[in-house]
Structure formats: structure tokens, C-alpha cells
Coordinates of C-alpha atoms and ligand atoms in Angstrom, one line a residue:
M1 CA 0.0 0.0 0.0
I2 CA 1.3 3.5 -0.9
L3 CA -0.2 6.0 1.5
L4 CA -1.0 9.5 0.3
Y5 CA -1.2 12.5 2.7
H6 CA -1.4 16.2 1.9
L7 CA -1.5 18.8 4.6
I8 CA -0.8 18.1 8.3
F9 CA -2.0 20.8 10.7
P10 CA -0.5 21.8 14.0
D11 CA -2.3 20.5 17.1
E12 CA -3.3 24.1 18.1
T13 CA -5.6 24.1 15.1
P14 CA -9.2 24.2 16.6
L15 CA -11.0 20.9 16.4
R16 CA -13.9 22.4 14.4
S17 CA -11.6 23.9 11.7
W18 CA -12.2 23.0 8.1
N19 CA -10.0 22.9 5.1
A20 CA -11.9 21.8 2.1
G21 CA -12.7 18.7 4.1
N22 CA -11.6 17.2 7.3
L23 CA -8.1 18.1 8.4
I24 CA -5.5 15.9 10.0
R25 CA -3.6 17.4 12.9
L26 CA -0.2 16.2 13.9
S27 CA -1.3 14.1 16.9
A28 CA -3.9 12.3 14.6
F29 CA -1.1 11.7 12.1
R30 CA 1.1 10.2 14.8
R31 CA -1.7 7.9 15.9
Q32 CA -2.3 6.7 12.3
L33 CA 1.5 6.0 11.9
Q34 CA 1.6 4.0 15.2
W35 CA -1.3 1.8 14.0
L36 CA 0.3 1.4 10.6
Q37 CA 3.7 0.5 12.1
R38 CA 2.1 -2.4 13.9
R39 CA 0.6 -3.9 10.7
F40 CA 2.9 -2.8 7.9
S41 CA 6.6 -2.5 7.4
F42 CA 7.5 0.8 5.9
L43 CA 9.8 0.9 2.8
S44 CA 11.1 3.7 0.8
L45 CA 9.0 4.3 -2.4
E46 CA 12.0 3.1 -4.4
D47 CA 12.2 -0.2 -2.6
F48 CA 8.4 -0.6 -2.6
L49 CA 8.2 -0.1 -6.4
A50 CA 11.1 -2.5 -6.9
L51 CA 9.0 -5.2 -5.3
Y52 CA 5.9 -4.1 -7.1
R53 CA 7.8 -4.3 -10.4
Q54 CA 8.6 -8.0 -9.6
D55 CA 5.2 -8.9 -8.4
P56 CA 2.6 -6.7 -6.7
A57 CA 1.8 -9.6 -4.3
L58 CA 5.2 -9.0 -2.8
C59 CA 4.0 -5.7 -1.5
H60 CA 1.6 -7.4 1.0
A61 CA 2.0 -5.9 4.5
K62 CA 4.4 -3.3 3.1
A63 CA 3.8 0.4 3.1
A64 CA 5.4 3.5 1.5
L65 CA 4.5 6.9 2.7
T66 CA 4.0 9.8 0.2
F67 CA 3.0 13.5 0.6
D68 CA 1.7 15.5 -2.3
D69 CA 2.1 19.2 -3.2
G70 CA 5.1 19.9 -1.0
Y71 CA 4.0 22.1 1.9
A72 CA 6.7 23.7 4.1
C73 CA 4.7 23.5 7.3
T74 CA 3.7 19.9 6.8
Y75 CA 7.3 19.0 6.1
S76 CA 8.6 20.8 9.2
M77 CA 6.0 19.1 11.4
A78 CA 6.2 15.6 9.9
A79 CA 9.9 15.3 9.3
P80 CA 10.9 15.1 13.0
V81 CA 8.3 12.4 13.7
L82 CA 9.4 10.4 10.7
K83 CA 13.1 10.7 11.6
E84 CA 12.3 9.6 15.2
E85 CA 10.5 6.5 13.9
G86 CA 12.8 5.9 11.0
I87 CA 10.0 6.0 8.5
P88 CA 11.0 6.9 4.9
A89 CA 8.8 9.3 3.0
T90 CA 8.6 10.8 -0.5
F91 CA 7.5 14.3 -1.1
F92 CA 5.7 14.9 -4.5
T93 CA 6.5 18.5 -4.9
N94 CA 5.3 21.3 -7.1
T95 CA 7.7 24.1 -7.9
C96 CA 5.7 27.2 -8.8
N97 CA 4.9 27.5 -5.1
L98 CA 8.4 27.0 -3.7
N99 CA 9.6 29.6 -1.1
H100 CA 6.3 31.1 0.3
G101 CA 4.0 30.7 -2.8
L102 CA 0.6 29.0 -2.9
L103 CA -0.8 26.6 -5.5
W104 CA -3.9 27.8 -7.2
F105 CA -6.4 25.5 -5.4
V106 CA -4.6 25.9 -2.1
Y107 CA -5.3 29.6 -2.4
F108 CA -9.0 28.8 -2.7
N109 CA -8.9 26.3 0.2
A110 CA -7.3 29.0 2.4
L111 CA -9.6 31.8 1.2
C112 CA -12.7 29.8 2.0
S113 CA -11.6 28.3 5.3
E114 CA -9.4 30.7 7.1
G115 CA -11.9 33.6 7.7
A116 CA -9.8 36.3 6.0
Y117 CA -13.0 37.7 4.4
P118 CA -16.6 37.5 5.6
E119 CA -18.0 36.9 2.1
L120 CA -16.8 36.7 -1.5
E121 CA -18.3 38.1 -4.7
I122 CA -18.1 35.5 -7.4
N123 CA -19.4 36.4 -10.9
G124 CA -21.8 39.0 -9.4
G125 CA -23.1 36.6 -6.7
H126 CA -22.6 37.0 -3.0
Y127 CA -21.1 34.0 -1.1
P128 CA -21.0 34.4 2.7
L129 CA -18.3 32.4 4.5
D130 CA -20.0 32.4 7.9
T131 CA -20.7 28.7 8.2
K132 CA -18.9 25.5 7.1
R133 CA -21.8 24.8 4.7
N134 CA -21.6 28.2 3.1
S135 CA -17.8 28.1 2.9
L136 CA -18.0 24.8 1.3
G137 CA -20.5 26.1 -1.3
A138 CA -18.2 29.1 -2.1
W139 CA -15.2 26.7 -2.4
R140 CA -17.0 24.3 -4.7
T141 CA -18.1 27.2 -7.0
L142 CA -14.6 28.5 -7.2
I143 CA -13.1 25.1 -7.9
Q144 CA -15.7 24.4 -10.6
L145 CA -15.1 27.8 -12.2
A146 CA -11.3 27.2 -12.2
R147 CA -11.8 23.7 -13.7
S148 CA -13.9 25.1 -16.5
S149 CA -11.6 28.1 -17.2
P150 CA -8.8 27.8 -19.8
D151 CA -6.2 28.1 -17.1
A152 CA -7.0 27.4 -13.4
R153 CA -3.8 29.1 -12.3
V154 CA -4.6 32.4 -14.1
F155 CA -8.2 32.3 -12.8
A156 CA -6.8 31.9 -9.2
E157 CA -4.2 34.7 -9.7
E158 CA -6.9 37.1 -10.9
F159 CA -9.1 36.2 -7.9
A160 CA -6.1 36.7 -5.6
G161 CA -5.7 40.2 -7.0
K162 CA -9.1 41.1 -5.5
Y163 CA -8.8 38.9 -2.4
P164 CA -5.2 38.7 -1.3
L165 CA -4.5 36.6 1.8
P166 CA -2.6 37.9 4.8
V167 CA 1.0 36.7 5.1
P168 CA 0.4 34.5 8.2
I169 CA -2.4 32.6 6.4
Q170 CA -0.3 32.3 3.3
E171 CA 2.6 30.9 5.2
K172 CA 0.5 28.0 6.6
Y173 CA -0.1 26.7 3.1
A174 CA 3.2 27.8 1.3
G175 CA 5.4 25.5 -0.7
L176 CA 8.7 24.0 0.5
T177 CA 11.7 26.3 0.9
T178 CA 15.1 26.0 -0.9
E179 CA 16.6 24.9 2.5
Q180 CA 14.1 22.2 2.9
L181 CA 14.7 20.9 -0.6
I182 CA 18.4 20.7 0.1
E183 CA 17.8 19.0 3.4
I184 CA 15.5 16.4 1.7
G185 CA 18.2 15.9 -1.1
A186 CA 20.8 15.2 1.5
S187 CA 18.6 12.9 3.6
K188 CA 18.8 9.1 3.5
L189 CA 15.2 8.8 4.7
F190 CA 13.4 11.2 2.5
S191 CA 13.2 11.8 -1.3
L192 CA 11.6 14.3 -3.7
A193 CA 9.4 13.3 -6.6
G194 CA 7.7 15.2 -9.4
H195 CA 4.2 16.6 -9.3
T196 CA 4.3 19.2 -12.2
H197 CA 5.4 22.9 -11.9
S198 CA 2.0 24.4 -11.3
H199 CA -0.5 21.6 -10.5
P200 CA -2.7 21.9 -13.6
Y201 CA -5.5 19.5 -14.6
L202 CA -3.3 17.5 -17.0
D203 CA -6.3 16.5 -19.1
Q204 CA -6.7 20.2 -20.0
L205 CA -3.2 20.3 -21.6
N206 CA -1.9 18.7 -24.8
Q207 CA 1.0 16.3 -24.5
A208 CA 3.7 18.9 -25.2
E209 CA 2.3 21.2 -22.5
Q210 CA 2.1 18.3 -20.1
L211 CA 5.7 17.4 -20.8
E212 CA 6.7 21.0 -20.2
E213 CA 5.0 21.1 -16.8
M214 CA 6.7 17.8 -15.8
A215 CA 10.2 18.5 -17.2
L216 CA 10.5 22.0 -15.7
N217 CA 9.4 20.6 -12.3
K218 CA 11.9 17.8 -12.5
Q219 CA 14.7 20.1 -13.6
I220 CA 14.1 22.6 -10.7
L221 CA 13.8 19.8 -8.1
E222 CA 17.0 18.1 -9.3
E223 CA 19.0 21.3 -9.5
V224 CA 18.1 22.5 -6.0
S225 CA 18.2 19.1 -4.2
G226 CA 21.2 17.7 -6.1
K227 CA 19.5 14.3 -6.5
P228 CA 17.8 12.7 -9.5
V229 CA 14.0 12.8 -9.4
L230 CA 12.7 9.4 -10.5
Y231 CA 9.0 9.2 -9.8
F232 CA 6.0 11.3 -10.6
A233 CA 2.4 11.7 -9.3
Y234 CA -0.5 13.0 -11.5
P235 CA -1.9 16.1 -9.9
G236 CA -5.3 15.5 -8.4
G237 CA -5.0 12.0 -9.8
V238 CA -6.2 13.4 -13.2
Y239 CA -4.4 11.9 -16.2
N240 CA -4.9 10.6 -19.7
Q241 CA -2.9 8.6 -22.3
E242 CA -0.9 11.7 -23.1
S243 CA 0.1 12.1 -19.4
I244 CA 1.5 8.6 -19.4
A245 CA 3.5 9.3 -22.6
A246 CA 4.7 12.7 -21.2
A247 CA 5.8 11.1 -17.9
R248 CA 7.9 8.6 -19.8
Q249 CA 9.3 11.3 -22.1
A250 CA 10.2 13.4 -19.0
G251 CA 12.3 10.5 -17.9
F252 CA 10.3 9.2 -14.9
L253 CA 10.5 5.5 -14.0
A254 CA 7.0 5.3 -12.6
A255 CA 3.9 7.4 -12.1
L256 CA 1.4 7.3 -9.3
S257 CA -2.3 8.0 -9.4
V258 CA -5.0 7.4 -6.8
S259 CA -7.5 5.4 -8.8
P260 CA -5.8 3.7 -11.8
K261 CA -7.8 3.7 -15.1
S262 CA -5.8 1.0 -16.8
L263 CA -5.0 3.1 -19.8
S264 CA -1.5 1.7 -20.2
S265 CA -0.1 -1.8 -20.6
D266 CA 2.6 -0.8 -18.1
P267 CA 1.2 -0.8 -14.5
L268 CA 4.2 1.2 -13.3
F269 CA 2.7 4.3 -14.8
E270 CA -0.6 3.9 -13.1
V271 CA 0.3 2.8 -9.6
A272 CA -2.6 3.2 -7.1
R273 CA -2.3 5.0 -3.8
T274 CA -4.5 5.1 -0.7
D275 CA -5.4 8.7 0.0
I276 CA -5.9 9.6 3.7
Y277 CA -8.1 12.6 4.1
S278 CA -9.5 12.0 7.6
P279 CA -8.0 12.0 11.0
A280 CA -10.3 9.1 12.0
L281 CA -8.3 6.0 12.7
W282 CA -11.2 3.7 11.8
K283 CA -11.3 5.2 8.3
L284 CA -7.6 4.6 7.8
Q285 CA -8.1 1.0 9.1
L286 CA -10.9 0.3 6.7
K287 CA -9.0 1.8 3.8
S288 CA -5.7 0.1 4.6
L289 CA -7.3 -3.3 5.0
G290 CA -8.8 -2.8 1.5
L291 CA -12.4 -2.8 2.7
V292 CA -13.2 0.6 1.1
D293 CA -12.1 -0.6 -2.3
F294 CA -14.0 -3.9 -1.8
V295 CA -17.2 -2.0 -1.1
R296 CA -16.6 0.4 -4.1
R297 CA -16.0 -2.6 -6.4
R298 CA -19.2 -4.3 -5.2
R299 CA -21.2 -1.1 -5.8
K300 CA -19.9 -0.8 -9.3
A301 CA -20.5 -4.5 -10.1
Ligands
ZN1 ZN1 -1.5 17.5 -5.7

């Protein structure tokens, strides 16, 4: 099983907080790791994929830990815990947000959940951010508009011109710093992997544009960290045939999704991951024991 985490929040974060869904605080993350350690042996992603390449059955009771997007705060909180426990981790890192920047959808998450504005005006409509329900409504509208616009990143940048975020909020969601990339590059426990430069929906780009996003990201990560970047994860799990071809062209050895679509004859370019979005231990237990997938398959059948 390859686990996929995104943001980890500090324990001071109020319990009722929301961030485009449930949020995982550091203590919940620790509890999840403790449970996982009793049932799985943690491998580096490289070692996990080496077994997977031989035979996926060899990965039984093995786990690899991955984090997507490359958040500075998440790294600085999770890294000491992982070092203490000797758990390897791979950080699938975007590069347009390095050193204090925000990814386009992360800006919307922070805008709708952090209370910087009481309401938003979206296409002439008023969207209050006073309750979790209203905030979620505003967030869904913004994500849908971004998804249907020609360039989600430009759409977010224009919106941020009207609704800039205060620096302390921005810092909670900002990308890894150069120092952190160098630290990961020098670490025996951690590694960097590709996640595109700006986290676009790959299916909105042609193959050449997809390749450009992947190659620039890979180049920056390798230059700053001093280590080759061998693996890639499709942003948001969205990919098509061209994405698989572009990931190969960019020189990646494997590409990870969340729910594989079996578009390729090479399973190494559609490796599944188990996404963990909830702090609840029982949800992690169900997912990691394969029960969630089992129920989904039964429903589809
Ligand atoms: Zn991502």
C-alpha cells in the first residue's frame, strides 16, 4: 500500500476547523502512523516499487509513505516524527509555489476556510463564508469555475488580486523552501518526486504542454536538491494517455495516481495510492485493509 497524505496541521488548530474537508492534525497523524507500524513494514518508495515491479503480491503488508504538493509547514512538522520513527517518505513537490507561494487550489482552500473575508463576490453573486456549509459552497463554486476556465492558475491569480491573503495565512499553506529541498536531497530517509510545476489538470493540456510542466518541475527539483527525481504523481489523480506518454518522455521511471484507469499496458505508470483525508483512525483502518475498495467494487458491479 502506498499512502498519500497532503497537509498536516498543528495541534493548536481548533477541532472544528475545516480545510476543504476534514483536516489531519499532527497528533492524529502520529496515531495513524503508530497503528500502521504495527501492521505494515515501511519501505522507501523506491524499494516498494522495486518489489511491485517484480510482483505486486510481494507488497503485501508493506507500506510506502507519500505526501503531495510539498507544503513547508507539513514537512517541518512531519519530518521530526518520521526521523524519530525511522519511516521513509517521498514528497511529490510542485515548484511554482516554492519559497512562500501558494498553489492555485490551495489559495481557494485557504480563502474559503481561514476567515480572512466574511464573504466573496463570485461572478456578481454573494457567497458568505459564515458557516462551514456556506464556505464549502463558495469553495465548490470557485473550484468548478477554475476547472472550466482555460487556465485554473490564471483564474486563481486574478481572484487573488481582488482577495489577497494575509501573510500568516499564506505561510500556513506555502510550498517547501530551498533549504528544505536541500535537506531532503541530503537525507537518506526522504526523497523528492515530481508533481508538475503548477499543479494543472493534465487533461486540459496537450502532450507537449504536459511534458513542459513535468520537465520544468523535474529540472528545478533536481537542480536544487542535487538528487535525481525518478518518480511522478499525477496532480489530483487526473491523467490521460498523453500524461503517461509525457511522464515517460520526461524520464520518470514510474507514475502514481489514486484510482488507476488501466490506460497503459505498463502498470508502473498507473500505480494506485491510498489517500488519507480523515483524522479518524477507523477510516484509515478500513482503507488500509482494502475494505473501502472492496465496497466500491461491489457497488460498481
Ligand atoms: Zn497535488
